[in-house]
Tab-separated table of C-alpha atoms in Angstrom:
chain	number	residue	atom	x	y	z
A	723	UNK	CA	30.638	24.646	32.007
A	724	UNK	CA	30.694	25.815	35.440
A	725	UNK	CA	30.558	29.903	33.899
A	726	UNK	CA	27.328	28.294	31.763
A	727	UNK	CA	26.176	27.136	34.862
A	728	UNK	CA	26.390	30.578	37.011
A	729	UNK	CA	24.939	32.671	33.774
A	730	UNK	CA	22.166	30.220	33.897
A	731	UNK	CA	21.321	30.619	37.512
A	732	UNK	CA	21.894	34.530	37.852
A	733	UNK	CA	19.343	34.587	34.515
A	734	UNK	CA	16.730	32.938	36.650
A	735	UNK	CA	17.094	34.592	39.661
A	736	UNK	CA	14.394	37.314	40.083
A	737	UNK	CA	14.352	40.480	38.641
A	738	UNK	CA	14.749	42.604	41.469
A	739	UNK	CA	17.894	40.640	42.508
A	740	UNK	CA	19.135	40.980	39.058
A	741	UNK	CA	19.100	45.075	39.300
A	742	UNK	CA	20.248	45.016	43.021
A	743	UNK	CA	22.236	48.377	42.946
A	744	UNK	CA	26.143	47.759	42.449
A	745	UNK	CA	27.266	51.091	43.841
A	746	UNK	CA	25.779	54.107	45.326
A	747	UNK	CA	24.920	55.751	42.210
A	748	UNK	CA	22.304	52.466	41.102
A	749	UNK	CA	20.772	53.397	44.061
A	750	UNK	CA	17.454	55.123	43.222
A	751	UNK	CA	14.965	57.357	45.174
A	752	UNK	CA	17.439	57.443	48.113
A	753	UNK	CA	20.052	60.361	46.171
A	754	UNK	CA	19.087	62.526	49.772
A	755	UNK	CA	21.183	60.047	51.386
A	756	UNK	CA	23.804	58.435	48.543
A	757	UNK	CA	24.602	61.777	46.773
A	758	UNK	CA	27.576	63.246	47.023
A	759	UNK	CA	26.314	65.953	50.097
A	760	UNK	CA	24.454	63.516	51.502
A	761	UNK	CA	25.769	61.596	54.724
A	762	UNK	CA	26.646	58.454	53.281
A	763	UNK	CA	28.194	60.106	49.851
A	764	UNK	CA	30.239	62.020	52.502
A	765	UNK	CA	31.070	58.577	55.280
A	766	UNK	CA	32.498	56.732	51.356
A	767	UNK	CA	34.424	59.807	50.139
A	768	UNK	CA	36.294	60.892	53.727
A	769	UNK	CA	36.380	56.913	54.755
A	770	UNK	CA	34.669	57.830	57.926
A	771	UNK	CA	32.501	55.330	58.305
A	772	UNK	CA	29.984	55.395	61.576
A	773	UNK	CA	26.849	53.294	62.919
A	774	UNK	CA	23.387	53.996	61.196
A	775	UNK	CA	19.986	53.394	61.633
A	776	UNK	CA	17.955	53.139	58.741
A	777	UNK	CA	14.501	54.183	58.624
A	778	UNK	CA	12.092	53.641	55.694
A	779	UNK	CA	9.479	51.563	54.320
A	780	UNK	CA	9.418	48.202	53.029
A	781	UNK	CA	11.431	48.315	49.636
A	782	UNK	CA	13.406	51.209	49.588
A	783	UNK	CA	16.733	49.373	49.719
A	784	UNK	CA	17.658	49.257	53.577
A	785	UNK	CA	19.070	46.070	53.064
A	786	UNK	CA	20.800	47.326	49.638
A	787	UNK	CA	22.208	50.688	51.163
A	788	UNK	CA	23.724	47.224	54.133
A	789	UNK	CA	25.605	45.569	51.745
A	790	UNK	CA	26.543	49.005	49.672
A	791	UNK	CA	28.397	50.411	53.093
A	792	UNK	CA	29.824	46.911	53.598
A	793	UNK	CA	31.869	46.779	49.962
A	794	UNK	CA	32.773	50.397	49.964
A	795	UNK	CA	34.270	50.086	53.670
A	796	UNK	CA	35.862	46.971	52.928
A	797	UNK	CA	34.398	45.481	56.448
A	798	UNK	CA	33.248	42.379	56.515
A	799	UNK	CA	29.701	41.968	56.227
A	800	UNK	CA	27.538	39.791	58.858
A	801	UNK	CA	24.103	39.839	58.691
A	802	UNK	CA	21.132	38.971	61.520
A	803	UNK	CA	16.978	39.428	61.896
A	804	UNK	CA	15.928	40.567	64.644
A	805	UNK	CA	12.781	38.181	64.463
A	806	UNK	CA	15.351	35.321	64.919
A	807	UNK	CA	18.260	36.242	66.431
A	808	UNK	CA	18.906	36.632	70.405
A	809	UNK	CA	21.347	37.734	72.778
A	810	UNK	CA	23.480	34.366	72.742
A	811	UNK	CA	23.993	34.794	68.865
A	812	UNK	CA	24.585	38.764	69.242
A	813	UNK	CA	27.652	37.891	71.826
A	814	UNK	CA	29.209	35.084	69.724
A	815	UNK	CA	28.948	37.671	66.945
A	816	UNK	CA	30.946	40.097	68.652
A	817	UNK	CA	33.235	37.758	69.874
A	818	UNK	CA	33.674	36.844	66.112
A	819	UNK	CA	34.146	40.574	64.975
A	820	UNK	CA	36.945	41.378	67.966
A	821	UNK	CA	39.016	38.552	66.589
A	822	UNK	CA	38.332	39.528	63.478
A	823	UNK	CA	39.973	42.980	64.638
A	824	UNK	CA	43.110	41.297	66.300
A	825	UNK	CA	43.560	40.661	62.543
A	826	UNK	CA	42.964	44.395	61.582
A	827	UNK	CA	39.796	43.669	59.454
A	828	UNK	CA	36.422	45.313	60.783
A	829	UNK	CA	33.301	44.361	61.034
A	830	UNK	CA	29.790	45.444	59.916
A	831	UNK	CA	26.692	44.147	61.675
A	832	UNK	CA	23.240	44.767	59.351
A	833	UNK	CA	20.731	44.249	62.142
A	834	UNK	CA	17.145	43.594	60.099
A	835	UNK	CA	13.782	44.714	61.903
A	836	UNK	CA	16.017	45.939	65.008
A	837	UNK	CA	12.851	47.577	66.545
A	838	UNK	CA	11.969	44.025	67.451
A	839	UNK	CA	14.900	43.747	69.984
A	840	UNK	CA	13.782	44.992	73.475
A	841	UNK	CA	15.531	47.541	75.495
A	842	UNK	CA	17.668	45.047	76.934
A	843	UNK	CA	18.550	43.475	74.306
A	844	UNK	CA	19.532	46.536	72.173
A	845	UNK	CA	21.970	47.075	75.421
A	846	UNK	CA	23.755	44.548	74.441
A	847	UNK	CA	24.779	46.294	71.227
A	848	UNK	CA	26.281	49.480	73.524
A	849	UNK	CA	29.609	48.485	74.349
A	850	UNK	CA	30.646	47.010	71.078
A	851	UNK	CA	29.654	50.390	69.053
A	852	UNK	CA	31.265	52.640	71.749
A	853	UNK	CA	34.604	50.983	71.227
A	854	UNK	CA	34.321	49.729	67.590
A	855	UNK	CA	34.244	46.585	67.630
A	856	UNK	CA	31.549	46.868	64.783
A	857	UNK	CA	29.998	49.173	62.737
A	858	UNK	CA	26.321	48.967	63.095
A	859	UNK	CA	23.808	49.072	60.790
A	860	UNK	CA	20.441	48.637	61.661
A	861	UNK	CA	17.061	48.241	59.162
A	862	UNK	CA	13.691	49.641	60.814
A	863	UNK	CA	9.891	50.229	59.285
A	864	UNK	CA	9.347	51.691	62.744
A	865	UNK	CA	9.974	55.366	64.010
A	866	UNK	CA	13.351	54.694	65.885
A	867	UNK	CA	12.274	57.823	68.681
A	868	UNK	CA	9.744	55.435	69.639
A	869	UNK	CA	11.160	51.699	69.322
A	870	UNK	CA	14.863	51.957	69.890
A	871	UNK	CA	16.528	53.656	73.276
A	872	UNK	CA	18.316	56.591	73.585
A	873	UNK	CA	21.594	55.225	74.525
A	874	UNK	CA	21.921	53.054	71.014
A	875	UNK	CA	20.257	55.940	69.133
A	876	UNK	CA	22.802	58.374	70.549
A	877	UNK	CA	25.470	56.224	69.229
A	878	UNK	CA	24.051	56.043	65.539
A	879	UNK	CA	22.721	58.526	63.045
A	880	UNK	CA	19.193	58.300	61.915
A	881	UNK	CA	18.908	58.009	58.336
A	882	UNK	CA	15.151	58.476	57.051
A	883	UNK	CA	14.618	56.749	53.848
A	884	UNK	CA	11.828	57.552	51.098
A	885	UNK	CA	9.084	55.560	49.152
A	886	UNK	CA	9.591	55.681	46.025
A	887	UNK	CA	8.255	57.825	44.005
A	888	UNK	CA	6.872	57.522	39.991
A	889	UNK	CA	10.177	59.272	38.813
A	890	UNK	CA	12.589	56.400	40.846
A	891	UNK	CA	9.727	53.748	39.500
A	892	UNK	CA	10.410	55.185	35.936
A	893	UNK	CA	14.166	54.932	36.414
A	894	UNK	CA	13.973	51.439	37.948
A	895	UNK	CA	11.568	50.781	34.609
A	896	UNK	CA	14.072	51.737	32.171
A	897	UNK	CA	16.962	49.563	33.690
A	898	UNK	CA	14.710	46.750	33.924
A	899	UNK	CA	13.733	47.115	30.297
A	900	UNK	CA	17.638	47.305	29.197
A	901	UNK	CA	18.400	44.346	31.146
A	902	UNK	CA	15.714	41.742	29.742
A	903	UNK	CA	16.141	43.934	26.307
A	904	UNK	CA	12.060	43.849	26.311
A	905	UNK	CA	9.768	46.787	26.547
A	906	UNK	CA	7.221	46.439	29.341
A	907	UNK	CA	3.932	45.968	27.564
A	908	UNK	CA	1.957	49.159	29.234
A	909	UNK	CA	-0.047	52.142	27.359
A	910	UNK	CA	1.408	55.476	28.776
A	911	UNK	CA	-1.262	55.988	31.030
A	912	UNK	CA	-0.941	52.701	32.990
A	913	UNK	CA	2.166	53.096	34.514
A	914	UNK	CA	0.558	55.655	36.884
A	915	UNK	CA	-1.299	52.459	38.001
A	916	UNK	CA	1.389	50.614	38.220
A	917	UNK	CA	3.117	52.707	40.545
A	918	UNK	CA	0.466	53.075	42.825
A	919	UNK	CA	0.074	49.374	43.194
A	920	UNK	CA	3.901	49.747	44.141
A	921	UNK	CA	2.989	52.152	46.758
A	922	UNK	CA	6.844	53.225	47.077
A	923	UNK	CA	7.873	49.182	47.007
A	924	UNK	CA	10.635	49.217	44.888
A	925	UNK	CA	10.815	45.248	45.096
A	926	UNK	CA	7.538	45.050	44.640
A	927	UNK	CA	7.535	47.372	41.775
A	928	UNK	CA	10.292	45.006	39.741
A	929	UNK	CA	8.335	41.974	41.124
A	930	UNK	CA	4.735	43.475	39.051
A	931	UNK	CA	7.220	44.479	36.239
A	932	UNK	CA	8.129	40.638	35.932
A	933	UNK	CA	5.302	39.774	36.317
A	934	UNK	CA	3.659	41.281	33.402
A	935	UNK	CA	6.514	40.256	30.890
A	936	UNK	CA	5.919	36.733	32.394
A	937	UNK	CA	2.124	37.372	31.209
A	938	UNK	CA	3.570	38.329	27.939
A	939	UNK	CA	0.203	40.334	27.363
A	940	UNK	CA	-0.468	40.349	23.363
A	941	UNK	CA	-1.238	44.424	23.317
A	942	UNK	CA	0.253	46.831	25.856
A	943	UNK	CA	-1.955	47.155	28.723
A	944	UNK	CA	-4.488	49.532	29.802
A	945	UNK	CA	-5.126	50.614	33.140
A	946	UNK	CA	-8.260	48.443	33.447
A	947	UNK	CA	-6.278	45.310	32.031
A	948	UNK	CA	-3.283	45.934	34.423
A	949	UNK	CA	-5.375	45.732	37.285
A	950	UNK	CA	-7.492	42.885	35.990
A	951	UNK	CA	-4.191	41.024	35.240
A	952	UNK	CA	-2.513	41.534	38.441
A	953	UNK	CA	-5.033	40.911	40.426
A	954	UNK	CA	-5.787	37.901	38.926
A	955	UNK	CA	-2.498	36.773	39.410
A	956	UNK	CA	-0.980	37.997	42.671
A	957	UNK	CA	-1.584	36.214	45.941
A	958	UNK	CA	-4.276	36.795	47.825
A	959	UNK	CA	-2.653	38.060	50.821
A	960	UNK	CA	0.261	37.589	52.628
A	961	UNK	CA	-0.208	39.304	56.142
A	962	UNK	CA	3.662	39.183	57.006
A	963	UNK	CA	5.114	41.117	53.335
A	964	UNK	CA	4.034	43.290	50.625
A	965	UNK	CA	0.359	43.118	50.753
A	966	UNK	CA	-0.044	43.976	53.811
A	967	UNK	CA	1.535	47.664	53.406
A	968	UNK	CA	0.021	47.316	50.088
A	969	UNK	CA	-3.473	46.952	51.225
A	970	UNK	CA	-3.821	48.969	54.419
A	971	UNK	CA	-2.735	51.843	52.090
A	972	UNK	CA	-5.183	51.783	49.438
A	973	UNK	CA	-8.065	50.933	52.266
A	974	UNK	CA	-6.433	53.953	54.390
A	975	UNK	CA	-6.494	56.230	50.517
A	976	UNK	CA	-10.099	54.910	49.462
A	977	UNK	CA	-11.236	56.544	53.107
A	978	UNK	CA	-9.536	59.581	52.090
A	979	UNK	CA	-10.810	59.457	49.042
A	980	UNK	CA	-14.431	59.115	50.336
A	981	UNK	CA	-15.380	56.039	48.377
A	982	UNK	CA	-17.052	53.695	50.761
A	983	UNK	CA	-17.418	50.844	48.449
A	984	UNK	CA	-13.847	50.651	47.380
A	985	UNK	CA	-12.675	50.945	51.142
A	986	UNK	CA	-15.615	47.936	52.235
A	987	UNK	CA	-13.694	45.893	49.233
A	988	UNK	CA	-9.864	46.506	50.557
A	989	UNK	CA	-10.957	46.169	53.998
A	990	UNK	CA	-12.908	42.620	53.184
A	991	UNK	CA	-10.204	41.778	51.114
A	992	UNK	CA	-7.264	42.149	54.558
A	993	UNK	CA	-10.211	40.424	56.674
A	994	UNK	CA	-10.868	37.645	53.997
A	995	UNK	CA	-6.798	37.636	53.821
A	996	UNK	CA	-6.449	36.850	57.883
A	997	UNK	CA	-5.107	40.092	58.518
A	998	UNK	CA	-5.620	40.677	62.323
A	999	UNK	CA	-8.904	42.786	62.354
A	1000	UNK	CA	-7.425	45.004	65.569
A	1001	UNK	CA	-4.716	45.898	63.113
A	1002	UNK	CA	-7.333	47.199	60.824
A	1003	UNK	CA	-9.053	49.261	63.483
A	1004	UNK	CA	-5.807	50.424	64.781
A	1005	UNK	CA	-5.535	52.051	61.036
A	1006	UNK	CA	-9.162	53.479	61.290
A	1007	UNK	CA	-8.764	55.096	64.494
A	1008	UNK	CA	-5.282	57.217	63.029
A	1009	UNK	CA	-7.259	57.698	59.923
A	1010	UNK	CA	-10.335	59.467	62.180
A	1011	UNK	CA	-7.515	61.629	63.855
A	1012	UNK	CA	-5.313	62.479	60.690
A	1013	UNK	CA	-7.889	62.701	57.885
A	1014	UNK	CA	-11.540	63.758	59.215
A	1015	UNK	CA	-10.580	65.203	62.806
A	1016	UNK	CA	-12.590	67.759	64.009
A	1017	UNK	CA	-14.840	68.008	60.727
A	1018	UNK	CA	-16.364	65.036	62.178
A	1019	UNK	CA	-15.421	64.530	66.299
A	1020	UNK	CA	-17.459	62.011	66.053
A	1021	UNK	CA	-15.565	59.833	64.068
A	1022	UNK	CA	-12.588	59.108	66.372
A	1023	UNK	CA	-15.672	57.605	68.546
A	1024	UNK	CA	-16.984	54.940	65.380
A	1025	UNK	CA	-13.680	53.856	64.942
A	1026	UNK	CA	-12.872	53.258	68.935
A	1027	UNK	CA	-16.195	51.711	69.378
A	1028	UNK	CA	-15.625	49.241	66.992
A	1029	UNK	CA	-12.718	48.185	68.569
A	1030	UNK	CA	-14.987	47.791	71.719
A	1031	UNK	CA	-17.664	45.603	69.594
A	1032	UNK	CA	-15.014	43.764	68.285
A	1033	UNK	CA	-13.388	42.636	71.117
A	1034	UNK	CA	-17.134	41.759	72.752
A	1035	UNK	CA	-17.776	40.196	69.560
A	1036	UNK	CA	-15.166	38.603	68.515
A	1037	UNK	CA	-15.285	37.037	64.779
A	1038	UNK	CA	-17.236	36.897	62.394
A	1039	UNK	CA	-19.867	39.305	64.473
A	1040	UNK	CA	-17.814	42.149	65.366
A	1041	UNK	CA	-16.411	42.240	61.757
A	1042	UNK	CA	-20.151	43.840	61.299
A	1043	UNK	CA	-18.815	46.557	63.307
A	1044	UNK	CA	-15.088	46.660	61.437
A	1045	UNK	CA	-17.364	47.295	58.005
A	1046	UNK	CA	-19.298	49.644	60.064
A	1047	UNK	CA	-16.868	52.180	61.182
A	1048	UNK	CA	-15.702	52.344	57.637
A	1049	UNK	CA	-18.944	52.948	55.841
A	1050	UNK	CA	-18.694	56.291	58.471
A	1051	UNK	CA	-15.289	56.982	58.281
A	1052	UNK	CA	-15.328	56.998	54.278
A	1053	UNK	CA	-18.846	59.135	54.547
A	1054	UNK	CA	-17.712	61.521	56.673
A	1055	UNK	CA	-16.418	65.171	55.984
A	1056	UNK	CA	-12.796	65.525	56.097
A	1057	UNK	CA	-10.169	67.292	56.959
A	1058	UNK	CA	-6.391	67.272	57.711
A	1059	UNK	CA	-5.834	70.752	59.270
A	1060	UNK	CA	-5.486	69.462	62.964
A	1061	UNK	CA	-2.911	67.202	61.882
A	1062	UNK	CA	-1.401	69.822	59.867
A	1063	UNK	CA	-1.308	71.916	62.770
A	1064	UNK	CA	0.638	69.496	64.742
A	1065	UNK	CA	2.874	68.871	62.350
A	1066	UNK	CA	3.710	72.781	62.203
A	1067	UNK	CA	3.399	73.896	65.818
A	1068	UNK	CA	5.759	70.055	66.543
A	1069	UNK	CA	8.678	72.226	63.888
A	1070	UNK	CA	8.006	75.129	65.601
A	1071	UNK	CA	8.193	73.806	69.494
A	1072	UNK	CA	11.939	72.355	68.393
A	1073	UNK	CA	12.982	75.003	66.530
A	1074	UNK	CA	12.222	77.655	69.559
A	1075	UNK	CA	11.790	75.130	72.455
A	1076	UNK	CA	14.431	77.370	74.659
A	1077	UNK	CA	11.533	80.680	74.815
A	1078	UNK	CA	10.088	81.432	78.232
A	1079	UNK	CA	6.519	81.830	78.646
A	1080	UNK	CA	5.342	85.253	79.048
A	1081	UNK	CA	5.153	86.545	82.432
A	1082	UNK	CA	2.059	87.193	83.283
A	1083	UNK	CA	0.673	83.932	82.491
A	1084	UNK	CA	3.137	82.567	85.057
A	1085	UNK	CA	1.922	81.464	88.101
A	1086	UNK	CA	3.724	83.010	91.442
A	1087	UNK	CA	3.149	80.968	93.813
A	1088	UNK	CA	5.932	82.596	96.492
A	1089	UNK	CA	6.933	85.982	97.650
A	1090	UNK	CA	9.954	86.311	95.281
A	1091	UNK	CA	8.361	85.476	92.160
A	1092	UNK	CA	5.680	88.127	92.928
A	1093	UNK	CA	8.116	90.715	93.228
A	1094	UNK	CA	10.076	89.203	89.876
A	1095	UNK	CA	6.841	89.998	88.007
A	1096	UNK	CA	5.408	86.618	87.840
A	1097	UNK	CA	1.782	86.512	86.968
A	1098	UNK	CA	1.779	90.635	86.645
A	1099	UNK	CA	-1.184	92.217	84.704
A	1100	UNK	CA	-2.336	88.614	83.874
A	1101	UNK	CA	-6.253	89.029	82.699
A	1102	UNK	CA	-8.551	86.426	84.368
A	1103	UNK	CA	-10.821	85.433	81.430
A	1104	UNK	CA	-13.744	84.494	83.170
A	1105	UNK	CA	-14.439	88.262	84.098
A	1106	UNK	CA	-13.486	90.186	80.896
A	1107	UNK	CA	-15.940	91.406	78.207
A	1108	UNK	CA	-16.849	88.280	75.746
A	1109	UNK	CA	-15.016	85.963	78.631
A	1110	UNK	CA	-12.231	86.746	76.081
A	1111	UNK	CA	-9.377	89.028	77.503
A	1112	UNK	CA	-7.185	88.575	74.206
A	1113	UNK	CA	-4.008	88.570	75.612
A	1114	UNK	CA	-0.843	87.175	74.187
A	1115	UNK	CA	0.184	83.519	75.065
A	1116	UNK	CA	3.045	82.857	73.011
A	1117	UNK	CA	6.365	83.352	74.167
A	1118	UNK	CA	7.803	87.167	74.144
A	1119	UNK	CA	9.699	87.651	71.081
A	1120	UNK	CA	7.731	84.834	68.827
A	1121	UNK	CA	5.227	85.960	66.002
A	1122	UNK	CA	1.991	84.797	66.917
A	1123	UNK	CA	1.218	81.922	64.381
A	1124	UNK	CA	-2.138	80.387	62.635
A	1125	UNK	CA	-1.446	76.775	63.207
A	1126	UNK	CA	-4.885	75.596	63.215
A	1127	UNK	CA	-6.632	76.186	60.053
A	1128	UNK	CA	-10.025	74.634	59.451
A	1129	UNK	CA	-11.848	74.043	56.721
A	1130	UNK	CA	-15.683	74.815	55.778
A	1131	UNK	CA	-16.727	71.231	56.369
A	1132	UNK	CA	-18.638	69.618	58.744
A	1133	UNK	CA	-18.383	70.848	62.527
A	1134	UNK	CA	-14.786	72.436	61.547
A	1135	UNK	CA	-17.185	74.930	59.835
A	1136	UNK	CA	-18.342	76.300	63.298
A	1137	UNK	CA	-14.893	76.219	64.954
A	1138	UNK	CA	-13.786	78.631	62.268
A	1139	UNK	CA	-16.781	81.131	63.282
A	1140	UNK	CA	-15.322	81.236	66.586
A	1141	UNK	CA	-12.001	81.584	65.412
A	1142	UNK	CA	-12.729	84.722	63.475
A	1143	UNK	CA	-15.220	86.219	65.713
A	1144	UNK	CA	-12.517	85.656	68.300
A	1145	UNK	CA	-9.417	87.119	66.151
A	1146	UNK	CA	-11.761	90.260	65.259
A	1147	UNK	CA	-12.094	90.355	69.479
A	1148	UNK	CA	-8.463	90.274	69.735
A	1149	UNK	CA	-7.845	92.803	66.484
A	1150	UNK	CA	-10.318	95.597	68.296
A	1151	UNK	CA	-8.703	94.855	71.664
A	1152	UNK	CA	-5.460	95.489	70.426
């Protein structure tokens, strides 16, 4: 009876615990990582196990990839939140795991959320990974340069985990339809919707999968009736899991997309939903900077002032503003090629970060760096032909590169004028 009993509960349990990855190989969208070049195919098949931070998005099986290392180490697994653990708990922890060493079994910590421990407390971690006493692995949505110190990153290696994408959704589909023996009731064309709802959730992918055969629709679904069916049924919000990355996407894609209405309807929903509205603005002011820029300068100046009104505001007035900023942002020309720019020129500053400048744009400030050629046959600007002297400011040795791009949109249509009437300067100078 007791077998009965265990078949009965691991049949109710949800779906996405039901297809939890056994191994490496179950693992999908992650195959960077699991395969057999990548760093933890290599840690399982030379036993070298070290500390790593994992870096992703919400459902792309941090917490799977945990309790993966864990069995195919053989360490013993213990398992703490960030959001609820503190320094007294870490220390008994450790305590536990050096006994548990005494006895010649290791131990593996699974930190969850770890960018929520402060520098101090992430200290804490630094002896006990130096010497061994666990194996750390830590679970972050957050970009670890910026949220975890350089003495514990140092000690672990960064792992960067991906959304998934509609080929790992189809995969995760097709075991999910083997296991409950049911085909998912969708035309071919709606699954495209259904991954975008997912938005690279892989829980939340198996939890709208479920929740369609729970619907037990009478006709496979179209598009239209997917979204009317899933909307009908999921919460309305839930600030603190899914929806939340859920939503701020598709308001952040429907500004990209330039339709105002369905960004004032995914914004109203997060506000309706008791999102934080500072949050929200936080997401229109990146959005000004990533996906208009300098098409629009103005733009960065909507979204910042109606963080301004908001906080002089407060709710429900300064919401006005919220709505506001939107309507301008979605309205406005756009264009990503300053961010593209400092995406490239960030690869290329690493990748050559040891050049010099040129001389002559040096400054020589003493005697000896005069006579070393600092600042020699350096043209002042101001006083050449055009105010444009044309010389060379990248490092000796380096290409010159195009990083900046723009497009003909908006104001970005006048910077490239004076671009090209520049470059043809520097073409006849040359």
């Amino acid at each position: 009876m007791s077998n009965l009993f265990a078949q009965q509960a691991a049949n109710a349990a949800p779906l996405a615990d039901r297809l939890r990855p056994r191994s490496f190989a179950d693992v999908v969208g992650q195959e960077h990582l699991t395969g057999e070049e990548g760093p933890l195919g290599r840690m399982v098949k030379s036993r070298q196990f070290a500390s790593v931070i994992l870096w992703g998005p919400p459902g792309c099986g941090k917490t799977t990839i945990a309790r993966l290392l864990s069995s195919e180490s053989g360490y013993e697994m213990e398992a703490v939140s960030a959001v609820t653990t503190g320094v007294v708990e870490l220390k008994k922890l450790f305590e536990k795991a050096a006994a548990r060493l005494q006895d010649g079994v290791r131990t593996l910590l699974f930190v969850d959320e770890i960018h929520r421990f402060n520098r101090a407390q992430q200290d804490v971690f630094l002896p006990y990974v130096e010497n061994g006493t666990v194996l750390l692995v830590g679970a972050t949505t957050e970009n670890p340069s910026f949220e975890l110190n350089s003495a514990l990153l140092s000690r672990c290696r960064v792992l960067v985990l991906r959304r998934l994408d509609d080929a790992a959704c189809k995969r995760l589909l097709e075991r999910a339809e083997q296991q409950t023996k049911r085909k998912l009731p969708l035309e071919e064309d709606a699954f495209a919707t259904l991954c975008a709802m997912a938005d690279g959730d892989g829980r939340y992918f198996l939890n709208l999968v479920e929740e369609i055969y729970n619907a037990a629709p009478q006709k496979p679904l179209t598009p239209e009736a997917l979204t009317q069916l899933l909307q009908q049924r999921a919460p309305v919000y839930d600030k603190a899991q899914e929806s939340h990355y859920n939503l701020i996407s598709a308001l952040h894609k429907s500004l990209r997309g330039s339709d105002v209405n369905a960004a004032l309807y995914w914004v109203h929903r997060m506000l309706d939903g008791g999102e934080a509205p500072l949050y929200i603005v936080r997401r229109l002011v990146r959005f000004a900077v990533e996906d208009i820029g300098l098409a629009d300068p103005e733009a960065v100046h909507q979204a910042l002032a109606a963080k301004d009104v908001y906080d002089f505001l407060g709710s429900p007035e300064g919401e006005l503003a919220i709505a506001q900023a939107v309507i301008y942002l979605a309205t406005a020309p756009k264009s990503n090629a300053a961010y593209i720019a400092h995406n490239t020129a960030f690869r290329d500053a690493r990748k050559l970060g040891s050049l010099m400048p040129p001389m002559h744009i040096l400054n020589a400030p003493t005697k000896l760096m005069k006579e070393l050629g600092y600042s020699k046959g350096y043209e002042y600007d101001h006083n050449a032909q055009d105010a444009f002297s044309g010389q060379n400011y990248f490092p000796d040795g380096m290409e010159r590169r195009n990083y900046y791009e723009p497009v003909e949109r908006g104001f970005e249509r006048e910077l490239k004028k004076r671009l090209d009437y520049w470059q043809k300067l520097r073409e006849k100078k040359s």
